[in-house]
Coordinates of C-alpha atoms in Angstrom, one line a residue:
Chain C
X1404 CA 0.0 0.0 0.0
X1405 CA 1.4 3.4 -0.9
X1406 CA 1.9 6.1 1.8
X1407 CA -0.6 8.3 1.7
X1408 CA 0.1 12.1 -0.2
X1409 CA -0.5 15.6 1.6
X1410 CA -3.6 16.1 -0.5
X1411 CA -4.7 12.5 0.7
X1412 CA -4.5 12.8 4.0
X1413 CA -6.1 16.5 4.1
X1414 CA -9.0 14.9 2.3
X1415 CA -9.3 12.2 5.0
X1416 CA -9.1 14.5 7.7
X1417 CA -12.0 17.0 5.5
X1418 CA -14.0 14.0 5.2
X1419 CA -14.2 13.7 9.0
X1420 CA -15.5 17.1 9.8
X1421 CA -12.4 18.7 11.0
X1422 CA -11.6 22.1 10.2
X1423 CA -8.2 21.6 10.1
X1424 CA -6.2 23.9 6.7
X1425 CA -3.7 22.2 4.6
X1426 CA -0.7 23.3 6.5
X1427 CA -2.2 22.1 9.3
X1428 CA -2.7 18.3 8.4
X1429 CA 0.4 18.2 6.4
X1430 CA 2.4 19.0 9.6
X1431 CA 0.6 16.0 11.1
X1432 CA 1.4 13.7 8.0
X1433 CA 4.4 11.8 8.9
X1434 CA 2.5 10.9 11.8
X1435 CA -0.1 9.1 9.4
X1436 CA 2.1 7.6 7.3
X1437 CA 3.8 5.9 10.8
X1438 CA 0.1 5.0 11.3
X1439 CA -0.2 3.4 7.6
X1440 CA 2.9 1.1 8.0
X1441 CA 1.0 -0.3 11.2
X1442 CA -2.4 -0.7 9.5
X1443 CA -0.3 -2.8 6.7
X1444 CA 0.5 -4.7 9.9
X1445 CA -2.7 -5.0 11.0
X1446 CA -3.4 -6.3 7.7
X1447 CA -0.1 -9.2 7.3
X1448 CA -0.8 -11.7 7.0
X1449 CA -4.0 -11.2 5.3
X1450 CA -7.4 -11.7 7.8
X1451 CA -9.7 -13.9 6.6
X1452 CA -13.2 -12.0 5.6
X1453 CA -15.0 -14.0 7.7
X1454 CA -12.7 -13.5 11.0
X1455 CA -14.8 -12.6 14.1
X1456 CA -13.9 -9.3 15.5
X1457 CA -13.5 -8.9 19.6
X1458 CA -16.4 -6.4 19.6
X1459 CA -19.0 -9.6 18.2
X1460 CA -21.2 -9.4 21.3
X1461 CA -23.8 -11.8 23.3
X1462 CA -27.5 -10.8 23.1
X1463 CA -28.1 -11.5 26.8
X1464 CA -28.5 -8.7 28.8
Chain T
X1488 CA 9.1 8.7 57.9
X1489 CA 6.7 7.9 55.1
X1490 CA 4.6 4.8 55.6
X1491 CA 2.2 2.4 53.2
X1492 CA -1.4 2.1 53.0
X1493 CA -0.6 -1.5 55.3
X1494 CA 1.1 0.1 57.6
X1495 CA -0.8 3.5 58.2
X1496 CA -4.1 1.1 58.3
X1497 CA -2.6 -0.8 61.2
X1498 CA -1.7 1.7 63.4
X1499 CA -5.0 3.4 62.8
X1500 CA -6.9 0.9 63.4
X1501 CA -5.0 -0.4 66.5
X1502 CA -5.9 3.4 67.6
X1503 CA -1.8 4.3 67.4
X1504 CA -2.0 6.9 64.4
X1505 CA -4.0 9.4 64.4
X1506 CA -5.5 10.2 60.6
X1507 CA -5.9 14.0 61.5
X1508 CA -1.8 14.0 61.7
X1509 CA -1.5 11.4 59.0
X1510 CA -3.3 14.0 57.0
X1511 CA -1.0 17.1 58.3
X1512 CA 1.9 15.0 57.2
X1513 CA 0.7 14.7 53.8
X1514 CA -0.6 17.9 53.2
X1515 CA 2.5 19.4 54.6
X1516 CA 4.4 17.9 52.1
X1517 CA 1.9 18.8 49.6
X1518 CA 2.8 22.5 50.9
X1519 CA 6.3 22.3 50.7
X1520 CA 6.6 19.7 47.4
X1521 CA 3.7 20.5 44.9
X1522 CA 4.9 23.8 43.8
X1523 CA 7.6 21.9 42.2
X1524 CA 5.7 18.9 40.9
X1525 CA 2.6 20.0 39.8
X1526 CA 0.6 16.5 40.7
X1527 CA -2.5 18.6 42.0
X1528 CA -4.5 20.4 40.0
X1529 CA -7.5 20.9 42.6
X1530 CA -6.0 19.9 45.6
X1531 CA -8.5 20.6 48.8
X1532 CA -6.4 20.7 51.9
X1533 CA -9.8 22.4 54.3
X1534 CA -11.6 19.4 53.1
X1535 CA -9.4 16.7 53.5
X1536 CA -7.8 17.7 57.4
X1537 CA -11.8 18.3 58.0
X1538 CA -12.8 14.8 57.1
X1539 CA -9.5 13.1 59.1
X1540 CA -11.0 15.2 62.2
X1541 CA -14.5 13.4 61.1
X1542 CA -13.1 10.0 60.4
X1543 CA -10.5 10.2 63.7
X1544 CA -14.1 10.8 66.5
X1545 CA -15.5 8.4 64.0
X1546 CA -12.7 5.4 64.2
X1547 CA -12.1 6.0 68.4
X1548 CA -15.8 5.8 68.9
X1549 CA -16.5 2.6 66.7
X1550 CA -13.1 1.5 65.4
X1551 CA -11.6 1.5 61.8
X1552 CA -13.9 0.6 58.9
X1553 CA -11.2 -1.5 57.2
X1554 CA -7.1 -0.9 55.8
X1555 CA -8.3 1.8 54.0
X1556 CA -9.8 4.1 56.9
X1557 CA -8.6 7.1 57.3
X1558 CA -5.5 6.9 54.7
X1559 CA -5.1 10.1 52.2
X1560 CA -5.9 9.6 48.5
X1561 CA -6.3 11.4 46.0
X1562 CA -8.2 10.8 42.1
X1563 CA -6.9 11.4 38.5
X1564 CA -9.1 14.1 37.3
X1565 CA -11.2 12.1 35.0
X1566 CA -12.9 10.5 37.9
X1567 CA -16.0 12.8 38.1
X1568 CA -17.0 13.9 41.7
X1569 CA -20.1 15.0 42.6
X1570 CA -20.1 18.9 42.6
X1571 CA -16.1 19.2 42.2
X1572 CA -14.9 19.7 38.9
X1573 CA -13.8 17.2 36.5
X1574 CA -11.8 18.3 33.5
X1575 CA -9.5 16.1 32.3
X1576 CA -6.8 18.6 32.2
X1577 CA -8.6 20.4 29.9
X1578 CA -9.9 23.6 29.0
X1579 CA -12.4 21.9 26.9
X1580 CA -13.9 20.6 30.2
X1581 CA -13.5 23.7 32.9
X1582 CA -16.4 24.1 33.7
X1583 CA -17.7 20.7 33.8
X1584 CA -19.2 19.9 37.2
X1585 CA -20.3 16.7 37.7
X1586 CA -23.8 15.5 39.3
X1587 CA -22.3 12.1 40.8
X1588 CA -19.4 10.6 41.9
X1589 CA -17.6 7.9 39.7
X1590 CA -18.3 4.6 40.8
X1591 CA -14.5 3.8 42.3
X1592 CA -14.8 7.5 44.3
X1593 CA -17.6 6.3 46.0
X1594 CA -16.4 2.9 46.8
X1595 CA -13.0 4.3 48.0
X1596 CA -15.1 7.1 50.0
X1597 CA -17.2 4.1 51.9
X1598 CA -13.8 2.2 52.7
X1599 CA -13.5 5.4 54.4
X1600 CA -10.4 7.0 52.6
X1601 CA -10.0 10.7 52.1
X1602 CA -9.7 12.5 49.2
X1603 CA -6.6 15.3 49.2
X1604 CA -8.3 16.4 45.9
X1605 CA -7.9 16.2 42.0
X1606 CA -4.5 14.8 40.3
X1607 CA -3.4 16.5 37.2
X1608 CA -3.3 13.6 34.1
X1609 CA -2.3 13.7 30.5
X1610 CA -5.0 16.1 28.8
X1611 CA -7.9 13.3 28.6
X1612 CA -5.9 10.9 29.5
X1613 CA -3.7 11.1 26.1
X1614 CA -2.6 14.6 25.2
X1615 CA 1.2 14.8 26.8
X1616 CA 3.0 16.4 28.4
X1617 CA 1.5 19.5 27.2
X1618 CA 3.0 22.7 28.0
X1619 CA -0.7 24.4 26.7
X1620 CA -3.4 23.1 29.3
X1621 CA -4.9 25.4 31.6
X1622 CA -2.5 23.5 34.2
X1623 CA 1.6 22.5 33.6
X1624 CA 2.4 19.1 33.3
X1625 CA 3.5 16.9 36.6
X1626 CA 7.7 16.3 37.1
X1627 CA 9.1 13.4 38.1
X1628 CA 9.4 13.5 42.1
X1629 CA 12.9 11.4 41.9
X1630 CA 14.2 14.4 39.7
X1631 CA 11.9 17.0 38.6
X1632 CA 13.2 18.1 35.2
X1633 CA 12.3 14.4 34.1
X1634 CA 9.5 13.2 32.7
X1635 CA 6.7 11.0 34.6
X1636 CA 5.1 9.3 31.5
X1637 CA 1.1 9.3 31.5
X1638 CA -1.0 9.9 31.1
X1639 CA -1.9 9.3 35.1
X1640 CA 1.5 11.3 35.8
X1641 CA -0.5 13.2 38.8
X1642 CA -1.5 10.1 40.7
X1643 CA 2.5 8.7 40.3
X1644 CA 4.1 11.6 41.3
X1645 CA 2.1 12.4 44.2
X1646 CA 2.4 9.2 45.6
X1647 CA 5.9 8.8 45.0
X1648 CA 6.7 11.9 47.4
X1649 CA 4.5 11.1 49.8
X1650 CA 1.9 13.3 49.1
X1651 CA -0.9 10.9 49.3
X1652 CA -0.4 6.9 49.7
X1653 CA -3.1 5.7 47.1
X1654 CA -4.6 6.9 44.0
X1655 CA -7.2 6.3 41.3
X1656 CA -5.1 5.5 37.9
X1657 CA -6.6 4.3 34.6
X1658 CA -5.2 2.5 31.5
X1659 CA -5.9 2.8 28.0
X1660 CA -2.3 1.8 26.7
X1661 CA -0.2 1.9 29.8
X1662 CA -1.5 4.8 31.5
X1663 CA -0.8 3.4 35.2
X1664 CA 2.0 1.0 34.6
X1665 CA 4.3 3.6 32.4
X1666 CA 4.1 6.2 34.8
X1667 CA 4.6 3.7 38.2
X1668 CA 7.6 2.5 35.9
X1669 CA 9.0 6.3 35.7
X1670 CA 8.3 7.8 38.9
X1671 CA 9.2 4.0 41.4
X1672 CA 6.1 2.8 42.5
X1673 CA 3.5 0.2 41.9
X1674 CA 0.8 0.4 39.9
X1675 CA -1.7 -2.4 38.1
X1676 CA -4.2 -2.7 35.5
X1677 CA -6.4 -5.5 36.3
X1678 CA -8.9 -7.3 34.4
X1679 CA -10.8 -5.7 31.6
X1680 CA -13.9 -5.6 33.6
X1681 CA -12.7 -6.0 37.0
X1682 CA -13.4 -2.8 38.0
X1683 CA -16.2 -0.3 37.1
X1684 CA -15.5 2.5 34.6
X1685 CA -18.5 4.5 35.4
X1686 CA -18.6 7.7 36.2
X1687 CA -14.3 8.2 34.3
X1688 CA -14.3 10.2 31.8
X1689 CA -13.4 7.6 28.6
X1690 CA -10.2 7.3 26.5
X1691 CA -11.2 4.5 24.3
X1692 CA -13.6 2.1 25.9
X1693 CA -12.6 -1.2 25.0
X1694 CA -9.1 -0.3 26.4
X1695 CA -10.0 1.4 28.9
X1696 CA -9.1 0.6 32.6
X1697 CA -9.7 1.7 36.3
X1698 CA -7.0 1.1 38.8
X1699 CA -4.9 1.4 41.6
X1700 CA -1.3 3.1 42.0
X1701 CA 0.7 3.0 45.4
X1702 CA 3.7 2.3 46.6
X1703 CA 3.7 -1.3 47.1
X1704 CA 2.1 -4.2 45.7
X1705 CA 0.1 -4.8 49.4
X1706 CA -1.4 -1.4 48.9
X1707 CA -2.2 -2.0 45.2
X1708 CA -3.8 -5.2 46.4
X1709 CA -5.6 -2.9 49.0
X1710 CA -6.7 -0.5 47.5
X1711 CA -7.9 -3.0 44.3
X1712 CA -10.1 -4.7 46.9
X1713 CA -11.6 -1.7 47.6
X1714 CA -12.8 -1.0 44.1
X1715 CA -12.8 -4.1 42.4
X1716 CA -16.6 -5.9 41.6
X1717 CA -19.2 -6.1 39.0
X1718 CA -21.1 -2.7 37.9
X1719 CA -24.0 -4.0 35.9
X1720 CA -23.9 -0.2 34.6
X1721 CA -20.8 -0.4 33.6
X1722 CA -21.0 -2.5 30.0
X1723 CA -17.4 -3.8 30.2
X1724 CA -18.3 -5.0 33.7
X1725 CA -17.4 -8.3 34.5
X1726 CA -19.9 -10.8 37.1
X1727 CA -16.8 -12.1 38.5
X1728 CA -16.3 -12.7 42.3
X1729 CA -13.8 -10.6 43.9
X1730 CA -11.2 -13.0 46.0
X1731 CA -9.8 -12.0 49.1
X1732 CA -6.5 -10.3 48.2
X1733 CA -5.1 -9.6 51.7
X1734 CA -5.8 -14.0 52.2
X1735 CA -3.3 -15.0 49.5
X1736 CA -0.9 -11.8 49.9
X1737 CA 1.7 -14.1 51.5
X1738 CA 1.3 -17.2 49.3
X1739 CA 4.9 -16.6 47.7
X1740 CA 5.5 -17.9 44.2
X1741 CA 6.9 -21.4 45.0
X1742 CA 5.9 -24.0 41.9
X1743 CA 4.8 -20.9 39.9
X1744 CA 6.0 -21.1 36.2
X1745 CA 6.9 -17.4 35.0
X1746 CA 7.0 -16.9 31.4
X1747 CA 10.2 -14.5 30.6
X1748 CA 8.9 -12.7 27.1
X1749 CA 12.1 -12.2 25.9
X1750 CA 11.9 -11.7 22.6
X1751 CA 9.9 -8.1 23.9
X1752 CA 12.4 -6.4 26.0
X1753 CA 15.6 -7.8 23.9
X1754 CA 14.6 -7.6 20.4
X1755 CA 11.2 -6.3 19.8
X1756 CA 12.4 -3.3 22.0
X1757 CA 15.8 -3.6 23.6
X1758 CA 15.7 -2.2 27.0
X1759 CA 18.6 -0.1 28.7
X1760 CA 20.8 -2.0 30.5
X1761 CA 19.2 -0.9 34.0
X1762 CA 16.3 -2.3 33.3
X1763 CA 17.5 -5.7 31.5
X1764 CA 19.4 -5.8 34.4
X1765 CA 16.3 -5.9 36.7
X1766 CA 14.1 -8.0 34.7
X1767 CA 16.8 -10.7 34.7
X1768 CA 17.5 -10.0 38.2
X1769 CA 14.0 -10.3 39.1
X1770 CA 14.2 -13.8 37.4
X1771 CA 16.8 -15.1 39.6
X1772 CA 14.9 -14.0 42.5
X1773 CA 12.1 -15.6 41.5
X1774 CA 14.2 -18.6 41.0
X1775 CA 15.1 -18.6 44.4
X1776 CA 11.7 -17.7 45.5
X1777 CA 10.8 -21.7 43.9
X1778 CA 9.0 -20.4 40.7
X1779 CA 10.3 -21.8 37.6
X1780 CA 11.3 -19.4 34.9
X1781 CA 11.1 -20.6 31.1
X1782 CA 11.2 -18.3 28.0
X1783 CA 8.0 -17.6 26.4
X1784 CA 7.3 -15.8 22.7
X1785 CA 4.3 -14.1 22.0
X1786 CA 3.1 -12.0 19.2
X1787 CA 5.7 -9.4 19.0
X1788 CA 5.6 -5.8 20.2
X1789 CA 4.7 -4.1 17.2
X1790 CA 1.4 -6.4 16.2
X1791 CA 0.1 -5.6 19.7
X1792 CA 0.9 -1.5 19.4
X1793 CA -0.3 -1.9 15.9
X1794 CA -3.5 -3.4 16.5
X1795 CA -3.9 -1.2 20.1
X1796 CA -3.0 1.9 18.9
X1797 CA -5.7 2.1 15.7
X1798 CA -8.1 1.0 18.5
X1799 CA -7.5 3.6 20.5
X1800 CA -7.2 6.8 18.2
X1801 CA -10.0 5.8 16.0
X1802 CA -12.4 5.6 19.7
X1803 CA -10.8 8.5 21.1
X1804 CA -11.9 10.3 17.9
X1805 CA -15.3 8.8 18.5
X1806 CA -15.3 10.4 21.7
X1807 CA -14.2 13.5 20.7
X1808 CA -15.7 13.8 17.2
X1809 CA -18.0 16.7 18.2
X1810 CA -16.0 19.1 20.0
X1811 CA -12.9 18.2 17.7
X1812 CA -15.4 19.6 15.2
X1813 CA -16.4 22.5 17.0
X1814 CA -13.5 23.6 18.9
X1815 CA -10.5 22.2 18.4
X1816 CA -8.6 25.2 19.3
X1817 CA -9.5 24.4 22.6
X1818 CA -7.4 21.5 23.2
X1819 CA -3.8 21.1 23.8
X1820 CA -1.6 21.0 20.5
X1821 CA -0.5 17.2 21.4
X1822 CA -4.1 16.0 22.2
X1823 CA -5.7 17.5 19.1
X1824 CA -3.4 16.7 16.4
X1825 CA -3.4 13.0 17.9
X1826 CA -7.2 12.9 17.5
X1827 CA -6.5 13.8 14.2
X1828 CA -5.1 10.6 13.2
X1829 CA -8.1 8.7 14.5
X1830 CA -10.5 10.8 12.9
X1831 CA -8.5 9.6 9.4
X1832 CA -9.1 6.2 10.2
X1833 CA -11.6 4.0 7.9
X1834 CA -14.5 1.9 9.7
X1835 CA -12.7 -1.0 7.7
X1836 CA -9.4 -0.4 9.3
X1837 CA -11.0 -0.6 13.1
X1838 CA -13.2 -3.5 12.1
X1839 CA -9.8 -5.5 10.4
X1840 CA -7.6 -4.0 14.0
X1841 CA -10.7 -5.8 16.2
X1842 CA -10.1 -8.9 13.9
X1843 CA -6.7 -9.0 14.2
X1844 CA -7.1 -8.4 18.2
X1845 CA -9.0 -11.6 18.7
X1846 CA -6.3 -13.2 16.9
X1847 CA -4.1 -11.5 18.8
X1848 CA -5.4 -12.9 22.2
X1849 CA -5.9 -16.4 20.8
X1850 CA -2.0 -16.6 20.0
X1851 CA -1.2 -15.2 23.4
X1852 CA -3.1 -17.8 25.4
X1853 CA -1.8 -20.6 23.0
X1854 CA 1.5 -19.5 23.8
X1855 CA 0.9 -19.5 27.6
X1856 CA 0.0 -22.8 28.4
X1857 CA 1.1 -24.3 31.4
X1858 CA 2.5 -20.6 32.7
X1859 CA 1.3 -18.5 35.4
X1860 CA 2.8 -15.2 34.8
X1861 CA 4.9 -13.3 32.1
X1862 CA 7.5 -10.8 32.8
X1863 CA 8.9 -8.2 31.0
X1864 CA 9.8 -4.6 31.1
X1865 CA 6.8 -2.0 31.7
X1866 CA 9.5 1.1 30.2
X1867 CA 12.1 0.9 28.1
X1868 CA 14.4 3.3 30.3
X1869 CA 14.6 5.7 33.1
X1870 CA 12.4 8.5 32.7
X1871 CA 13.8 11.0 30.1
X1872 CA 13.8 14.8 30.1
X1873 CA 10.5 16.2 30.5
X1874 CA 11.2 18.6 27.2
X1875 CA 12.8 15.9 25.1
X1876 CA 9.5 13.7 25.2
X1877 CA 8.3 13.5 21.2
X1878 CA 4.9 14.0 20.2
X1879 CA 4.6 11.3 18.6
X1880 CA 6.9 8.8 20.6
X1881 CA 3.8 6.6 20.5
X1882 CA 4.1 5.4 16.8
X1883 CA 7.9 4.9 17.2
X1884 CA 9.4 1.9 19.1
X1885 CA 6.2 -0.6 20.3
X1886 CA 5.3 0.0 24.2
X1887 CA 5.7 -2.7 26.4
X1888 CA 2.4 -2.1 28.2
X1889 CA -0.5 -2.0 25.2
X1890 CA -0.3 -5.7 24.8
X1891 CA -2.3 -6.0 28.0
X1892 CA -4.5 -3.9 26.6
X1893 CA -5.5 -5.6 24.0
X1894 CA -5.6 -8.5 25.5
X1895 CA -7.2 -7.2 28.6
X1896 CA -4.8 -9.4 31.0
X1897 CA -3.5 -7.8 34.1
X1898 CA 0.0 -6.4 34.6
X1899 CA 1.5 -4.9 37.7
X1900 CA 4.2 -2.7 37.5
X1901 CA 7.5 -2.7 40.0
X1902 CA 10.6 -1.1 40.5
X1903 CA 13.5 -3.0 39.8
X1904 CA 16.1 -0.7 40.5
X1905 CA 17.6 2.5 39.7
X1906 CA 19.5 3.6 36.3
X1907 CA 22.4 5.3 35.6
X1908 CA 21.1 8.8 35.7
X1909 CA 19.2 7.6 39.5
X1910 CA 16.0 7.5 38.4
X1911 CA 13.5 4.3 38.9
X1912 CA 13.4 1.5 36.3
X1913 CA 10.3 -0.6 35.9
X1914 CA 9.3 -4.3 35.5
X1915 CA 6.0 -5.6 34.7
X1916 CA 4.5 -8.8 36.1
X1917 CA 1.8 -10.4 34.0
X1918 CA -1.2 -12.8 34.7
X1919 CA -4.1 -14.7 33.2
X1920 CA -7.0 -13.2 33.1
X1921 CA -8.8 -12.8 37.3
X1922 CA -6.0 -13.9 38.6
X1923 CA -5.0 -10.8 40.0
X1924 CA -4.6 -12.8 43.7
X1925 CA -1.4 -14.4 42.6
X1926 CA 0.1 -11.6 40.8
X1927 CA -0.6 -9.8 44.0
X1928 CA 1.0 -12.7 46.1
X1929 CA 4.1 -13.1 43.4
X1930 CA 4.4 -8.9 43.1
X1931 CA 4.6 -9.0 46.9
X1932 CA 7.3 -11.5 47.1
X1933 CA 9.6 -9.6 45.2
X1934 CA 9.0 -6.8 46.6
X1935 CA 9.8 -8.5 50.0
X1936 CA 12.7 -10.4 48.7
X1937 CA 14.5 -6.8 47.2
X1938 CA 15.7 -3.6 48.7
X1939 CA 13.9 -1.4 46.0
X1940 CA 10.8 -0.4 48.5
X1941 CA 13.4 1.0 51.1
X1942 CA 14.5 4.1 48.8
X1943 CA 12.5 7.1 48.7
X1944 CA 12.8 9.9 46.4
X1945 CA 15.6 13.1 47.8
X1946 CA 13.0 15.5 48.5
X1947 CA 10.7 13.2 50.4
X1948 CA 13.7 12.9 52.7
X1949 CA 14.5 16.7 53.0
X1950 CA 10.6 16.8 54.1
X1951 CA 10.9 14.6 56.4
X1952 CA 13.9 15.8 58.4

C-alpha cells in the first residue's frame, strides 16, 4: 500500500469534519504515514473476511 | 518517615496513628513539594484535614472501617466527583461539574479514605505532556526536570513523594504501569472488567481501565479490593467474584512457572541495561523464591501496538468527534493533532484491527500454556527529560504495556532498580485473566525479597527531616 500524499491525507481529515487547513494536516502527516505502516501490519498476514472481530457481542443482557 | 497504606491502616486501626496527623503529614508535604511537581491540580487541603478530624471521633468511637480508613488519596481528574470539577486537564472541560461521583470514588469514600483532591493527568488521558493546558504538566518526584510518562502522571508523582499513599489510575495503553515504571512505585491494570468505569471520563472504551497506583504491591492489592466488583452499569463489567486479596498476599510464588517474554524487551524493543538488568535480576529472584522461569514468545511488540493503537485513536476520535469539530482550538496541540489521526481512520481499518485483536489474544493464550505469569519490562528506560518527550513517541518503538490492553490481561508494574542517571526503572508482572490474587501474592514476594521499597525519592527525605 502506498503512503498516503498531503492532499490524501487532508482529504481524510476534510471527510471527518475537522476544520483543520492544509498546513495544518500536512504537519501532522508523517505521523499518518507511521500509522499506515501499522495498518499494513494489521493487515499481514492477510485476515480472513469472515474472521470474528473482539467487539462480536452476546444478546443476553 | 513515610509509611504504606498497610502500615498506616494498622496503626489506625489499633488506635496508634491518628489520621488527622497522617493527613497534616501529607498535606505538609503537599505544601512544601507541589509547587515543584505539579501533581495537583484541585488539591483541597480544608476538606481533606476536616474529614481526618471526622473520620478520627468516628474510628475512636466505633473502630476503623477496614485498611483503607482514614488513609489520604487522591483521584486522576477524570474521575467525576459529585459537585467538584472534573476536566480532564482540559480547557475543553472547565467548567464541567459533575452530578455524581464515579463509581470507584464512592467505593473508596465508603472504605473510608480521604480524598486530598484532583490529580493532574495527560490532557484526557492522552494529550502529553502539554506545556498548553490550563494546568503545567507533573515532574518526576525522583528528579523534577524528568519526565513521569502518562497519562496518570499526577497520581505517580504524588504518591511517590509522599503526598498521598493511594490513587485512582486508569489504563488505556499503559497509562498506570508507564508512569509507576517512571516515577518507582506500583501500579496495576487488572482485568478488563474488574473494575467499574462509570462515572471516568473515557479514552477509548474497550481499552479502557480503572485502577490502583501505590507504593507497594500490598497497597495496590488494597486499594484493588476496595474498588474491584461487577457494575452491571458499567457494560465492560465483569460478574466475576472478587477473592480476598489480603488471604493469599503471603502465598509466595513457589511452583509458579513465570514466562520470561524475551523476545519483547531484547529484540522487539531492547531495553537499557538498567532495566535488563532488573528483569533478569528479578528472574533469579524468582528462581530462588521456587517459581520456575522458562522463556515464552508471544506475538511481538509491534502487532500488539499496531493493533492497540488504531483502536484507541480511532475511539478516542469517537469520543471527541463533536467538539474536535467545533472547537479544536480548545485543546492542547499534542491531544488534538493526535485525535487527528483517529478521525482519518476508515470503519474497515478498526473493524480488520478488532479482527486482528482476537487473533491476537488467541496466540497469546496458545503461547501461555502451562504458565502462570509473564515478565517483562513496563518502560524501556529511566524517565527521560520532561522537554525531550516526542509527540509522537507513540508510533515509534512498540510499548511494552499496550499488549495487556488488547488482550485485557492484568499487569502490575515494580521497581526493579535505579538507572544510571538515578532515576527508577520498571518491571511488569503479567497474569491470566482474574487472577489478579497471585500476581498480588508473586508482586509481593519480590518486593519483599529486594531492597527497592526501602528508597524514597531526595526531596521526600529533606521533608521529612
Amino acid at each position: 500500500m502506498a503512503e498516503s500524499t498531503a492532499e490524501d491525507f487532508h482529504s481524510r481529515v476534510r471527510q471527518a469534519g475537522l476544520p483543520f487547513s492544509p498546513a495544518e494536516t500536512a504537519a501532522i502527516l508523517p505521523a499518518w504515514q507511521k500509522l499506515e505502516a501499522w495498518l499494513e501490519l494489521i493487515r499481514t498476514p492477510g485476515i480472513p473476511a469472515t474472521a470474528e472481530p473482539a467487539t462480536t457481542f452476546k444478546a443476553t443482557p | 518517615m513515610l509509611l504504606t497504606i498497610a502500615e498506616a491502616g494498622r496503626l489506625i486501626a489499633a488506635r496508634k496513628l491518628s489520621p488527622v496527623e497522617l493527613m497534616q503529614a501529607c498535606l505538609s508535604r503537599m505544601a512544601r513539594l507541589d509547587n515543584q511537581l505539579h501533581a495537583f491540580i484541585r488539591p483541597d487541603a480544608e476538606g481533606a484535614l476536616a474529614a481526618a478530624r471526622a473520620a478520627e471521633a468516628r474510628i475512636m468511637k466505633d473502630g476503623a472501617k477496614g485498611p483503607l480508613d482514614g488513609i489520604p488519596i487522591a483521584h486522576k481528574d477524570i474521575y467525576c466527583t459529585a459537585g467538584v470539577p472534573t476536566t480532564a486537564h482540559s480547557k475543553v472541560l472547565i467548567d464541567h461539574v459533575p452530578a455524581e461521583d464515579s463509581v470507584v470514588v464512592a467505593k473508596w469514600a465508603a472504605a473510608g479514605a480521604i480524598s486530598l483532591g484532583k490529580l493532574a493527568t495527560h490532557e484526557f488521558a492522552f494529550g502529553g505532556p502539554s506545556f498548553d493546558l490550563p494546568w503545567p504538566p507533573v515532574r518526576n518526584p525522583w528528579n523534577t526536570a524528568h519526565f513521569t510518562a502518562g497519562s496518570s502522571s499526577g497520581t505517580a508523582a504524588a504518591v511517590a513523594s509522599g503526598m498521598i499513599l493511594g490513587g485512582t489510575g486508569s489504563d488505556t495503553g499503559g497509562s498506570i504501569r508507564g508512569p509507576a515504571a517512571l516515577c518507582g512505585i506500583a501500579g496495576i491494570k487488572p482485568t478488563y472488567g474488574r473494575a467499574s468505569r462509570r462515572g471516568v471520563l473515557p479514552l477509548a472504551q474497550s481499552l479502557d481501565h480503572t485502577g490502583p497506583m501505590a507504593w507497594t504491591a500490598e497497597d495496590c492489592a488494597i486499594l484493588l479490593q476496595a474498588m474491584a466488583g461487577y457494575d452491571p452499569q458499567d457494560p465492560a463489567s465483569a460478574d466475576v467474584p472478587v477473592p480476598d486479596y489480603a488471604a493469599t498476599l503471603n502465598s509466595g510464588v513457589k511452583g509458579r512457572v513465570i514466562g520470561l517474554v524475551r523476545h519483547m524487551h531484547e529484540s522487539d524493543n531492547p531495553v537499557s541495561a538498567a532495566t535488563l538488568k532488573g528483569i533478569n535480576d528479578a528472574a533469579d529472584t524468582f528462581r530462588a523464591l521456587g517459581a520456575e522461569v522458562r522463556d515464552v514468545t508471544l506475538p511481538s511488540l509491534a502487532e500488539f501496538n499496531a493493533c492497540g493503537w488504531v483502536l484507541l485513536l480511532a475511539e478516542a476520535f469517537a469520543v471527541h468527534e463533536t467538539w474536535m469539530r467545533e472547537r479544536p482550538q480548545d485543546y492542547g496541540k499534542y491531544m488534538r493533532e493526535r485525535l487527528v489521526l483517529g478521525a482519518a481512520l476508515s470503519a474497515a481499518d478498526y473493524m480488520q484491527a478488532q479482527k486482528r485483536r482476537l487473533e491476537l489474544i488467541a496466540r497469546s493464550f496458545a503461547a501461555t500454556q502451562g504458565v502462570d505469569f509473564l515478565l517483562t519490562a513496563a518502560a524501556p528506560s529511566e524517565a527521560p527529560k520532561i522537554d525531550e518527550v516526542p509527540q509522537w513517541g507513540f508510533l515509534g518503538a512498540p510499548g511494552f504495556t499496550m499488549p495487556f490492553n488488547v488482550t485485557g490481561w492484568p499487569g502490575i508494574t515494580l521497581c526493579s532498580g535505579f538507572g544510571a542517571g538515578g532515576l527508577p526503572v520498571g518491571l511488569q508482572l503479567v497474569a491470566k485473566p482474574w487472577q489478579e490474587a497471585p500476581l498480588f501474592a508473586a508482586a509481593h514476594a519480590y518486593e519483599q525479597a529486594t531492597e527497592w521499597r526501602k528508597r524514597r525519592p531526595a526531596m521526600t527525605e529533606e521533608t521529612a527531616r
